[in-house]
Short mmCIF file of C-alpha atoms and ligand atoms in Angstrom, two decimals:
data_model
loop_
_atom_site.label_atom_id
_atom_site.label_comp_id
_atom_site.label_asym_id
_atom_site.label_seq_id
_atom_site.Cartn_x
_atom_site.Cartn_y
_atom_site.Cartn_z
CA UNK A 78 -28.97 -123.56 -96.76
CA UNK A 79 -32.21 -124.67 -98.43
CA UNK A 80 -35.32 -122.79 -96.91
CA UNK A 81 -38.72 -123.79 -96.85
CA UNK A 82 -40.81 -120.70 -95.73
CA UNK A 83 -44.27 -120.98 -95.09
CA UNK A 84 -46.34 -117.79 -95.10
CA UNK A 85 -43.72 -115.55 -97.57
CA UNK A 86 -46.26 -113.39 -99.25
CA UNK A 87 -47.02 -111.76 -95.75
CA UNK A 88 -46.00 -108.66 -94.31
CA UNK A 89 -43.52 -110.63 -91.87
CA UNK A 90 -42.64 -113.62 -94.72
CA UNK A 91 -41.64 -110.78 -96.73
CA UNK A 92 -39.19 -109.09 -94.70
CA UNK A 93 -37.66 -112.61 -93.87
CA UNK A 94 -37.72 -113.51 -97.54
CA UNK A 95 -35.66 -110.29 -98.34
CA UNK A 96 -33.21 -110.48 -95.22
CA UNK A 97 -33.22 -114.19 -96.16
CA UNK A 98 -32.92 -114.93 -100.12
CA UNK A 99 -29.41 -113.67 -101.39
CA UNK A 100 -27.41 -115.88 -99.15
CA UNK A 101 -30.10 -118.48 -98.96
CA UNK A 102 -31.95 -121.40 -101.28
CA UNK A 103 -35.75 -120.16 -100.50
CA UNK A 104 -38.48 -122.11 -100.99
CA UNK A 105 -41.74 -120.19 -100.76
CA UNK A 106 -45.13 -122.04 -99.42
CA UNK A 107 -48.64 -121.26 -99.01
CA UNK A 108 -52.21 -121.23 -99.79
CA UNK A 109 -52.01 -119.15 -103.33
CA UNK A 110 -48.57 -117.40 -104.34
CA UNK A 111 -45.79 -119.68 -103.51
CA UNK A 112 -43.48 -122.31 -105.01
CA UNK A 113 -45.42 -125.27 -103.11
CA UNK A 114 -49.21 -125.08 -101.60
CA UNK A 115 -49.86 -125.52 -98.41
CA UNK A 116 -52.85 -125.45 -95.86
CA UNK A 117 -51.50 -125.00 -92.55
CA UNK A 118 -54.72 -126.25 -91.04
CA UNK A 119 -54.82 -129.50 -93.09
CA UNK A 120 -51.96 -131.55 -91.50
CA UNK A 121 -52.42 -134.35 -94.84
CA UNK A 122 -51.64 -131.26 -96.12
CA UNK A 123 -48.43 -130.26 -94.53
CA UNK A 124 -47.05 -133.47 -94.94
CA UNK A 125 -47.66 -133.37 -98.76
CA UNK A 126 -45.37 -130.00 -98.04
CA UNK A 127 -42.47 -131.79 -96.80
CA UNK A 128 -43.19 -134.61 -99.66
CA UNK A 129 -42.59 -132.29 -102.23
CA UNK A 130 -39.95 -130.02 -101.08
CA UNK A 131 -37.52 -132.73 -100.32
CA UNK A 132 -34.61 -132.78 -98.22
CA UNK A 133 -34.55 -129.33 -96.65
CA UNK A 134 -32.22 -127.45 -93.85
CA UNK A 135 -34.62 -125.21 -92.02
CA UNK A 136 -37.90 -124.36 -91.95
CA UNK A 137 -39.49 -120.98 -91.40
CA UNK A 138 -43.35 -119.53 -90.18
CA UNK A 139 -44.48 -116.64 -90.48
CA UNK A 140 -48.14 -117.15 -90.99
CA UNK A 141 -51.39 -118.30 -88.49
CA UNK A 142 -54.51 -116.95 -88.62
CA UNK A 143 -56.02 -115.92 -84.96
CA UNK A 144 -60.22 -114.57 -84.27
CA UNK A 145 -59.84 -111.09 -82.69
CA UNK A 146 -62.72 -110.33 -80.92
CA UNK A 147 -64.17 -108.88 -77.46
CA UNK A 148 -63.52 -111.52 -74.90
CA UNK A 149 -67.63 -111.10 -74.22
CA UNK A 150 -68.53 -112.18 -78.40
CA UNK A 151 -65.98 -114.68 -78.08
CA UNK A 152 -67.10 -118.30 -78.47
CA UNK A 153 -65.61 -121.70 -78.76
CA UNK A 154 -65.20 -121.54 -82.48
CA UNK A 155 -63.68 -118.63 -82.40
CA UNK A 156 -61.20 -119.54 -80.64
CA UNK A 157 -60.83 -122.80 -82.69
CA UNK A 158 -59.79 -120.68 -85.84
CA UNK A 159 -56.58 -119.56 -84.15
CA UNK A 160 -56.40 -123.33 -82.30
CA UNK A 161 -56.55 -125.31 -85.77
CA UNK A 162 -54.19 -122.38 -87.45
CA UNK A 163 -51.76 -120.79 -86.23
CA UNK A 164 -51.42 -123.18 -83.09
CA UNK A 165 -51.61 -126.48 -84.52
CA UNK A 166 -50.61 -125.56 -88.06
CA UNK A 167 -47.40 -124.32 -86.61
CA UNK A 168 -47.07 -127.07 -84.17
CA UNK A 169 -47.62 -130.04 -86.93
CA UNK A 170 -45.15 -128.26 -89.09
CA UNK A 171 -42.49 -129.51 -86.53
CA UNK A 172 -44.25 -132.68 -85.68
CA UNK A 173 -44.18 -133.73 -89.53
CA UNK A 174 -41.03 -131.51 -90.64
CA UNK A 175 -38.79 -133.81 -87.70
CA UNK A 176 -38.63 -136.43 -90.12
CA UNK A 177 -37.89 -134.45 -93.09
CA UNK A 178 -35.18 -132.08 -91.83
CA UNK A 179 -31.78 -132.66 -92.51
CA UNK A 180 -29.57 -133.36 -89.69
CA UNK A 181 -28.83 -130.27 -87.67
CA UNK A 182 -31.81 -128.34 -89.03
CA UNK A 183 -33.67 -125.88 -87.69
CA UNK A 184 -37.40 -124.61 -87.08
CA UNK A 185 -38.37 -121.12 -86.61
CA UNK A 186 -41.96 -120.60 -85.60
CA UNK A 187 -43.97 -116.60 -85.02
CA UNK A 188 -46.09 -115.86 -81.78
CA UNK A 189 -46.23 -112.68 -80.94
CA UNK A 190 -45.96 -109.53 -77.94
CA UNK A 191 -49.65 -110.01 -76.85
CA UNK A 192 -49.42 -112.88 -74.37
CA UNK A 193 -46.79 -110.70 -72.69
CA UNK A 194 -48.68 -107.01 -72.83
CA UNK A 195 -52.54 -107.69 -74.00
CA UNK A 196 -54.32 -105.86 -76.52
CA UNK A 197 -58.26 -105.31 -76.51
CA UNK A 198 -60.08 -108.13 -78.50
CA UNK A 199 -56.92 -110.27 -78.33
CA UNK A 200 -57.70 -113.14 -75.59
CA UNK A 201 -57.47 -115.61 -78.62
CA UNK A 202 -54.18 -114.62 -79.64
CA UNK A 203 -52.56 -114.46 -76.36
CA UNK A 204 -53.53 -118.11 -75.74
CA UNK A 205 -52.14 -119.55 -78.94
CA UNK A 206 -48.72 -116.88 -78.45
CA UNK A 207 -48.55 -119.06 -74.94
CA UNK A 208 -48.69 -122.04 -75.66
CA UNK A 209 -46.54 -121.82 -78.94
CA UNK A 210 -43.50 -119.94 -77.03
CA UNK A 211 -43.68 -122.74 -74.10
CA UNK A 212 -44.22 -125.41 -77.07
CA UNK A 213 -40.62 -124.44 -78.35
CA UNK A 214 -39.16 -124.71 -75.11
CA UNK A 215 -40.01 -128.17 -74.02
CA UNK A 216 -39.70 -129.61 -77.82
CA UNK A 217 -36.87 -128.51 -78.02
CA UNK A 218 -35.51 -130.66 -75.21
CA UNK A 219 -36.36 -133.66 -77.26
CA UNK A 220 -36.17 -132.98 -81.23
CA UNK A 221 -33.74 -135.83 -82.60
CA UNK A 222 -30.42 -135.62 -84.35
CA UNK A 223 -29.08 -132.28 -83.74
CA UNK A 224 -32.67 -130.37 -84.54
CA UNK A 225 -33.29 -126.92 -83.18
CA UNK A 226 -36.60 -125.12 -82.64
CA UNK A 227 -37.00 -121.04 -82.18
CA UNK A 228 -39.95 -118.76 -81.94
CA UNK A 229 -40.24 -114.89 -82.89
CA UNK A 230 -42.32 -112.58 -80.90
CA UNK A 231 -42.17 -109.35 -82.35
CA UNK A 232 -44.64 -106.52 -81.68
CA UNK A 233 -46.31 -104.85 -84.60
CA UNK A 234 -44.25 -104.06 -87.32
CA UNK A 235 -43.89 -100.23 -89.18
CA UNK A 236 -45.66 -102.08 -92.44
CA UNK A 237 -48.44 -103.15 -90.14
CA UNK A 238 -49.61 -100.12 -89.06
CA UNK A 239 -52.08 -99.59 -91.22
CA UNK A 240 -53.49 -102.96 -90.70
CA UNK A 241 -53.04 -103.46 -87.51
CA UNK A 242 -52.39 -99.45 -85.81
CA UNK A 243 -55.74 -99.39 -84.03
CA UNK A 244 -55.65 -102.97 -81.98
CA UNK A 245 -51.95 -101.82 -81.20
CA UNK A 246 -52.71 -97.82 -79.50
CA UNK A 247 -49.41 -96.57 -77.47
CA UNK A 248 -47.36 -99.85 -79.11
CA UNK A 249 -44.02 -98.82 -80.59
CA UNK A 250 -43.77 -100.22 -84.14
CA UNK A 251 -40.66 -101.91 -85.18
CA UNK A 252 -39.05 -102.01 -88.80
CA UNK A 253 -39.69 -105.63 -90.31
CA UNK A 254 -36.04 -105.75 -91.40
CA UNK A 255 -35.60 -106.17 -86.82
CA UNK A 256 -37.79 -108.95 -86.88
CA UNK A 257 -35.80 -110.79 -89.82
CA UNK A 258 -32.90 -109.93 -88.52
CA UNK A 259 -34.40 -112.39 -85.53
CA UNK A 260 -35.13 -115.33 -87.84
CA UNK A 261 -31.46 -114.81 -89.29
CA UNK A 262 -30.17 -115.47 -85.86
CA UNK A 263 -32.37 -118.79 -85.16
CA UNK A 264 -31.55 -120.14 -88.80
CA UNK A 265 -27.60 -118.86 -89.35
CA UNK A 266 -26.87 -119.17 -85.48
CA UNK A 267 -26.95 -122.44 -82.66
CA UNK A 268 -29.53 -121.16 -80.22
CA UNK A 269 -32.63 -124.02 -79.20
CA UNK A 270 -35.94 -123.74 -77.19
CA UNK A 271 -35.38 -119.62 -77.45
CA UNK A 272 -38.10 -117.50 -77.58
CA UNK A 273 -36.59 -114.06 -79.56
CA UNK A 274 -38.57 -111.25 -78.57
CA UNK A 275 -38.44 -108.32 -81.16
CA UNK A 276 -39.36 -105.01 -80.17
CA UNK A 277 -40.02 -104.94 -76.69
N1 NAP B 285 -47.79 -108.15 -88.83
C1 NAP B 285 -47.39 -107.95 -87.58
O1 NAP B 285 -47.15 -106.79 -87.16
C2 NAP B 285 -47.20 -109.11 -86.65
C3 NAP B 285 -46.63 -108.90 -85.39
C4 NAP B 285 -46.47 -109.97 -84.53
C5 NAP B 285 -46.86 -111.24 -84.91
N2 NAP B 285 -47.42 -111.42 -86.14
C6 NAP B 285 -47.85 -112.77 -86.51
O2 NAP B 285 -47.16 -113.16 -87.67
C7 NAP B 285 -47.99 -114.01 -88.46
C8 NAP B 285 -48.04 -113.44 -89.88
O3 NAP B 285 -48.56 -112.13 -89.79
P1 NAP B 285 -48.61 -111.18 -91.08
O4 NAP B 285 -49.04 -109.85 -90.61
O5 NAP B 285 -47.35 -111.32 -91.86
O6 NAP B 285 -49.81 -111.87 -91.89
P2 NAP B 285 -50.25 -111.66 -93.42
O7 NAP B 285 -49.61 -110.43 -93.99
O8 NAP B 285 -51.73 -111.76 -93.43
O9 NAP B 285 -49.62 -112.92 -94.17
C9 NAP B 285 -50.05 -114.22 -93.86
C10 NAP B 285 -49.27 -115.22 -94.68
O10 NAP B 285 -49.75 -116.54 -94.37
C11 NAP B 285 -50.20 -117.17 -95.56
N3 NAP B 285 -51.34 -118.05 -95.23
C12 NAP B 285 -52.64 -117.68 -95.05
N4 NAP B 285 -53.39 -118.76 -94.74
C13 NAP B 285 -52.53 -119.83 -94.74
C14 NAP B 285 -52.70 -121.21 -94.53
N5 NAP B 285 -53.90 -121.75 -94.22
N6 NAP B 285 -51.63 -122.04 -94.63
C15 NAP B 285 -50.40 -121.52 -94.94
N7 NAP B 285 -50.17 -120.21 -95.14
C16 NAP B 285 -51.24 -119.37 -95.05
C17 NAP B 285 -50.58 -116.04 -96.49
O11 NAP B 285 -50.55 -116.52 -97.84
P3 NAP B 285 -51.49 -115.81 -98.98
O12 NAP B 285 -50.93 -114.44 -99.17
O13 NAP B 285 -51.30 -116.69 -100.16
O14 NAP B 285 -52.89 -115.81 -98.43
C18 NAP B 285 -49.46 -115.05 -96.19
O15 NAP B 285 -48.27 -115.42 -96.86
C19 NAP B 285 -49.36 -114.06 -87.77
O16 NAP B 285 -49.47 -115.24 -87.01
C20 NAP B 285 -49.32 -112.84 -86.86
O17 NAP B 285 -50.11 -113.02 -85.70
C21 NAP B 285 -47.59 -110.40 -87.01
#
């Protein structure tokens, strides 16, 4: 299959690109390092993506920026920065990508564990982890010509830790090759609307 995946330099995009790459055609996209540029944010921008990558079989997220902040500092811009990213920049990416994909494609989006078990300063991030997870399920119900949608939801991963250890105190890690191994399923496999939750 021919892969478009947004968001490979990252600690997740990584471990999908190397579960991904030797059985699949991987096109990288992103902001600096990639094959094609792309500002998730921009949507003029994402559809300049799908322009230049041409006809493509799935696409894959793993990127979206989120504020994380105590709920009492938080303000309505802050919570814009994870509306306009990772919400809508993962949304638009299947709102454009529809009429790109080739027939029976797929999409696999990223929320994550902390609209199910909350983490300190993370209000912002549980919002956006909502509404992408129920975003999959009702589109869908209504993407065209065979089209699937998916979402991952890990927890943190072990290459996180030192990034992200502190926000995530008493939260098992999980290897990042697990939370590929998830994207493998929603791109090699037939599953729609799922939300596959890595790690807990
Ligand atoms: N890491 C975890 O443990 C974990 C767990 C659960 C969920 N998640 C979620 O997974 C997603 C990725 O996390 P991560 O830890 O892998 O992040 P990361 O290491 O910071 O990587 C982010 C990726 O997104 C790209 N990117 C940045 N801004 C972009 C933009 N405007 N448009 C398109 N791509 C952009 C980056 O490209 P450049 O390198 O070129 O800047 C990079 O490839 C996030 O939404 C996060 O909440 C992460």
């Amino acid at each position: 299959m021919k892969i478009l995946l947004i968001g490979a330099s990252g600690t997740v995009g990584q471990a999908v690109y190397q579960e991904l790459a030797h059985d699949h055609e991987i096109i990288t996209a992103g902001p600096n390092q990639a094959d094609l540029k792309v500002d998730i944010s921009d949507p003029a921008s994402i559809k300049q993506l799908f322009e230049n990558a041409g006809k493509i079989d799935a696409v894959i997220s793993t990127t979206g920026q989120v504020h994380f902040a105590p709920l009492s500092d938080m303000n309505h811009e802050n919570y814009q920065i994870g509306l306009d990213s990772k919400l809508m920049g993962q949304i638009n990416l299947v709102l454009i990508g529809q009429h790109y994909l080739n027939d029976g494609g797929s999409f696999t989006l990223i929320s994550g564990i902390i609209n199910h078990d909350p983490i300190p300063a993370g209000s912002a991030a549980a919002t956006v982890n909502g509404a992408l997870d129920s975003f999959v399920l009702a589109a869908s119900t209504e993407l065209p010509r065979g089209l699937r949608v998916n979402i991952v939801s890990p927890t943190m991963l072990e290459e996180a830790v030192e990034k992200y250890g502190p926000a995530f105190k008493g939260y098992k890690p999980v290897p990042g090759k697990d939370v590929a191994l998830a994207f493998r399923k929603s791109v090699d496999g037939l599953q729609t609307g799922r939300v596959f939750k890595v790690g807990y």
